[in-house]
Amino acid sequence: MGSHHHQHGQHHSAAQTDAAMAELLDLDAEVMHSYLSEVTAWIRQLAADPPPRRILDLGSGTGSGAFALLERFEAADVIALDVSAELLHRLSGRARVLGVADRIRTVQADLDATWPAIDVVDLAWASSSLHHMADPDRVLAEVFATLRPGGLLVVAEMVSFPRFLPDDLGFGRPGLEARCHAVLAEQRAADMPHLGSGWGPRLSRAGFTVEAEQPFVIDLAAPLPAASGRYAQTTLRRIRSGLDGQLSTDDLAALDTLTDSGGPDGVLRRGDLTVRTSRTVWAARRP
Ligand SMILES: C[S@@+](CC[C@H](N)C(=O)[O-])C[C@H]1O[C@@H](n2cnc3c(N)ncnc32)[C@H](O)[C@@H]1O
């Protein structure tokens, strides 16, 4: 099942994959703005005084976390680390637009291969990135060594992909989104065995003191952030691309109707859209 997912990906070039990922991450940052603000306020409380000045964003993508942290911690600089030069390029462009280019440095590195030379930091943030690593325990050991004693590592992971739709869409068989998510959950478990792993025990084994494990529930209804329709469309298209052969042709057709940009039943036009997802966030301190 996981192999099917991978085969599909091979039809796309790396650049296309990066561009699609960049778009999704940017939309995610826009729609999840209130969550990001909540989570950085939570980190502010845990970090105590003085607030962090040197921050590492591990697997930064296009920088949703980095920018939220720069906003919260006004005296801080961020090192944004990612394997993708394309995503870091997007991040740098956005940093210039936001006027924070002088507070952010990008480091391109594949953490499966080597850990780059990075100065000691006060805070490390890893959002939806650790589960991509081949050997997360080794990466955690490196993060531990890079944090100052007393410094915090904050790990955020998505519990599942976001949901957008009511059970009854007004067409097709009810429960479409639930059926999609059931297949996805199976695929994700096979493709990314680290995903479901509770990070608490792993953090403890790496030497951290786990201070908190906090669920953040995102449940947005109308009026939604402006990017929500496109976020739903992009997410559902991404979901759809992995489901060929895994769902009935009727369900696949219903997904196409939903992601059709011009269609009256498409998510860009629906008035009944919501955004429901949850993330778990761990705060772990280097003693
Ligand atoms: C799902 S994205 C999350 C991006 C961002 N942290 C966020 O929350 O929006 C995962 C990121 O991890 C990066 N990544 C995956 N494997 C990596 C590795 N081996 N070394 C460095 N970065 C990696 C990817 O390039 C991608 O930007």
mmCIF file of C-alpha atoms in Angstrom, residues 126-273:
data_model
loop_
_atom_site.group_PDB
_atom_site.id
_atom_site.type_symbol
_atom_site.label_atom_id
_atom_site.label_comp_id
_atom_site.label_asym_id
_atom_site.label_seq_id
_atom_site.Cartn_x
_atom_site.Cartn_y
_atom_site.Cartn_z
ATOM 1 C CA ALA A 126 10.728 20.757 14.838
ATOM 2 C CA SER A 127 7.285 20.777 13.249
ATOM 3 C CA SER A 128 6.135 17.791 11.167
ATOM 4 C CA SER A 129 9.771 17.135 10.290
ATOM 5 C CA LEU A 130 11.247 14.543 12.656
ATOM 6 C CA HIS A 131 9.052 11.761 11.291
ATOM 7 C CA HIS A 132 10.679 12.265 7.860
ATOM 8 C CA MET A 133 14.123 11.408 9.212
ATOM 9 C CA ALA A 134 15.557 7.945 8.682
ATOM 10 C CA ASP A 135 17.014 7.893 12.196
ATOM 11 C CA PRO A 136 15.188 10.388 14.409
ATOM 12 C CA ASP A 137 17.012 9.205 17.535
ATOM 13 C CA ARG A 138 20.354 10.222 16.068
ATOM 14 C CA VAL A 139 18.928 13.619 15.087
ATOM 15 C CA LEU A 140 17.559 14.074 18.616
ATOM 16 C CA ALA A 141 21.037 13.385 20.026
ATOM 17 C CA GLU A 142 22.453 16.106 17.752
ATOM 18 C CA VAL A 143 19.744 18.565 18.772
ATOM 19 C CA PHE A 144 20.492 17.801 22.405
ATOM 20 C CA ALA A 145 24.173 18.618 21.859
ATOM 21 C CA THR A 146 23.280 21.853 20.022
ATOM 22 C CA LEU A 147 20.991 23.176 22.780
ATOM 23 C CA ARG A 148 22.426 25.048 25.732
ATOM 24 C CA PRO A 149 21.768 23.391 29.103
ATOM 25 C CA GLY A 150 18.293 24.567 30.121
ATOM 26 C CA GLY A 151 17.325 25.062 26.473
ATOM 27 C CA LEU A 152 14.077 23.725 25.022
ATOM 28 C CA LEU A 153 13.249 21.459 22.121
ATOM 29 C CA VAL A 154 9.646 21.753 20.941
ATOM 30 C CA VAL A 155 8.332 18.987 18.688
ATOM 31 C CA ALA A 156 5.002 19.409 16.899
ATOM 32 C CA GLU A 157 3.361 16.616 14.932
ATOM 33 C CA MET A 158 0.076 16.431 13.027
ATOM 34 C CA VAL A 159 -2.211 13.778 14.448
ATOM 35 C CA SER A 160 -3.850 13.364 11.037
ATOM 36 C CA PHE A 161 -4.412 15.363 7.858
ATOM 37 C CA PRO A 162 -7.004 18.103 8.246
ATOM 38 C CA ARG A 163 -10.679 17.462 7.501
ATOM 39 C CA PHE A 164 -12.889 19.955 5.722
ATOM 40 C CA LEU A 165 -16.181 18.367 4.734
ATOM 41 C CA PRO A 166 -19.551 17.438 6.183
ATOM 42 C CA ASP A 167 -20.478 13.757 6.150
ATOM 43 C CA ASP A 168 -23.134 14.363 3.515
ATOM 44 C CA LEU A 169 -21.839 16.401 0.592
ATOM 45 C CA GLY A 170 -25.138 16.567 -1.244
ATOM 46 C CA PHE A 171 -23.790 14.131 -3.835
ATOM 47 C CA GLY A 172 -22.033 10.784 -3.780
ATOM 48 C CA ARG A 173 -22.121 8.332 -0.864
ATOM 49 C CA PRO A 174 -21.921 9.951 2.608
ATOM 50 C CA GLY A 175 -18.680 9.523 4.571
ATOM 51 C CA LEU A 176 -16.237 10.191 1.721
ATOM 52 C CA GLU A 177 -13.694 12.053 3.816
ATOM 53 C CA ALA A 178 -13.725 9.366 6.523
ATOM 54 C CA ARG A 179 -13.039 6.697 3.881
ATOM 55 C CA CYS A 180 -10.128 8.739 2.479
ATOM 56 C CA HIS A 181 -8.618 9.177 5.918
ATOM 57 C CA ALA A 182 -8.891 5.473 6.714
ATOM 58 C CA VAL A 183 -6.791 4.635 3.615
ATOM 59 C CA LEU A 184 -4.363 7.469 4.329
ATOM 60 C CA ALA A 185 -3.810 6.337 7.894
ATOM 61 C CA GLU A 186 -2.802 2.895 6.637
ATOM 62 C CA GLN A 187 -0.471 4.374 4.003
ATOM 63 C CA ARG A 188 1.150 6.724 6.439
ATOM 64 C CA ALA A 189 1.760 3.969 8.959
ATOM 65 C CA ALA A 190 3.518 1.945 6.248
ATOM 66 C CA ASP A 191 5.476 4.835 4.662
ATOM 67 C CA MET A 192 6.530 6.613 7.829
ATOM 68 C CA PRO A 193 6.837 4.174 10.681
ATOM 69 C CA HIS A 194 8.069 6.961 12.983
ATOM 70 C CA LEU A 195 4.954 9.028 12.531
ATOM 71 C CA GLY A 196 2.815 7.365 15.109
ATOM 72 C CA SER A 197 5.632 6.990 17.581
ATOM 73 C CA GLY A 198 5.004 8.812 20.806
ATOM 74 C CA TRP A 199 7.835 11.305 20.938
ATOM 75 C CA GLY A 200 7.849 11.473 24.739
ATOM 76 C CA PRO A 201 9.800 8.233 25.343
ATOM 77 C CA ARG A 202 12.196 8.988 22.479
ATOM 78 C CA LEU A 203 12.898 12.443 23.896
ATOM 79 C CA SER A 204 13.550 10.953 27.329
ATOM 80 C CA ARG A 205 15.898 8.367 25.872
ATOM 81 C CA ALA A 206 17.860 11.168 24.159
ATOM 82 C CA GLY A 207 18.424 12.737 27.602
ATOM 83 C CA PHE A 208 15.703 15.406 27.582
ATOM 84 C CA THR A 209 13.312 16.109 30.426
ATOM 85 C CA VAL A 210 9.852 16.060 28.869
ATOM 86 C CA GLU A 211 7.996 18.948 30.483
ATOM 87 C CA ALA A 212 4.753 18.894 28.553
ATOM 88 C CA GLU A 213 2.754 17.015 25.954
ATOM 89 C CA GLN A 214 -0.011 19.286 24.801
ATOM 90 C CA PRO A 215 -2.784 18.668 22.277
ATOM 91 C CA PHE A 216 -3.740 21.675 20.159
ATOM 92 C CA VAL A 217 -7.164 21.274 18.575
ATOM 93 C CA ILE A 218 -7.893 23.350 15.498
ATOM 94 C CA ASP A 219 -11.584 23.612 14.713
ATOM 95 C CA LEU A 220 -12.349 26.482 12.378
ATOM 96 C CA ALA A 221 -15.809 27.314 11.040
ATOM 97 C CA ALA A 222 -17.131 30.255 9.018
ATOM 98 C CA PRO A 223 -15.871 32.906 8.766
ATOM 99 C CA LEU A 224 -12.759 30.967 7.752
ATOM 100 C CA PRO A 225 -9.349 32.438 6.930
ATOM 101 C CA ALA A 226 -9.321 33.516 3.272
ATOM 102 C CA ALA A 227 -6.903 30.786 2.175
ATOM 103 C CA SER A 228 -9.072 27.950 3.547
ATOM 104 C CA GLY A 229 -10.747 26.995 0.260
ATOM 105 C CA ARG A 230 -7.417 26.728 -1.537
ATOM 106 C CA TYR A 231 -5.939 24.907 1.444
ATOM 107 C CA ALA A 232 -8.776 22.362 1.296
ATOM 108 C CA GLN A 233 -8.395 22.053 -2.481
ATOM 109 C CA THR A 234 -4.615 21.538 -2.311
ATOM 110 C CA THR A 235 -4.865 19.077 0.567
ATOM 111 C CA LEU A 236 -7.642 17.066 -1.097
ATOM 112 C CA ARG A 237 -5.726 16.971 -4.402
ATOM 113 C CA ARG A 238 -2.693 15.689 -2.586
ATOM 114 C CA ILE A 239 -4.804 13.103 -0.802
ATOM 115 C CA ARG A 240 -6.497 12.179 -4.100
ATOM 116 C CA SER A 241 -3.152 11.572 -5.836
ATOM 117 C CA GLY A 242 -2.349 8.748 -3.431
ATOM 118 C CA LEU A 243 -5.739 7.044 -3.600
ATOM 119 C CA ASP A 244 -5.942 5.665 -7.152
ATOM 120 C CA GLY A 245 -7.051 2.072 -6.936
ATOM 121 C CA GLN A 246 -7.732 2.420 -3.215
ATOM 122 C CA LEU A 247 -11.224 3.901 -3.396
ATOM 123 C CA SER A 248 -14.267 3.188 -5.542
ATOM 124 C CA THR A 249 -14.446 5.060 -8.842
ATOM 125 C CA ASP A 250 -17.522 6.870 -7.486
ATOM 126 C CA ASP A 251 -15.539 8.164 -4.527
ATOM 127 C CA LEU A 252 -12.660 9.211 -6.773
ATOM 128 C CA ALA A 253 -15.102 11.046 -9.035
ATOM 129 C CA ALA A 254 -16.600 12.810 -5.998
ATOM 130 C CA LEU A 255 -13.102 13.927 -4.980
ATOM 131 C CA ASP A 256 -12.529 15.297 -8.466
ATOM 132 C CA THR A 257 -15.785 17.239 -8.238
ATOM 133 C CA LEU A 258 -14.680 18.694 -4.908
ATOM 134 C CA THR A 259 -11.256 19.771 -6.166
ATOM 135 C CA ASP A 260 -12.511 21.128 -9.513
ATOM 136 C CA SER A 261 -11.686 24.859 -9.376
ATOM 137 C CA GLY A 262 -14.650 26.045 -11.434
ATOM 138 C CA GLY A 263 -17.338 23.636 -10.294
ATOM 139 C CA PRO A 264 -20.310 24.733 -8.186
ATOM 140 C CA ASP A 265 -19.774 21.804 -5.780
ATOM 141 C CA GLY A 266 -16.039 22.446 -5.466
ATOM 142 C CA VAL A 267 -14.465 23.366 -2.143
ATOM 143 C CA LEU A 268 -13.578 26.850 -3.430
ATOM 144 C CA ARG A 269 -17.294 27.677 -3.506
ATOM 145 C CA ARG A 270 -18.848 25.610 -0.746
ATOM 146 C CA GLY A 271 -20.359 27.468 2.180
ATOM 147 C CA ASP A 272 -20.215 24.470 4.515
ATOM 148 C CA LEU A 273 -16.440 24.110 4.718
#
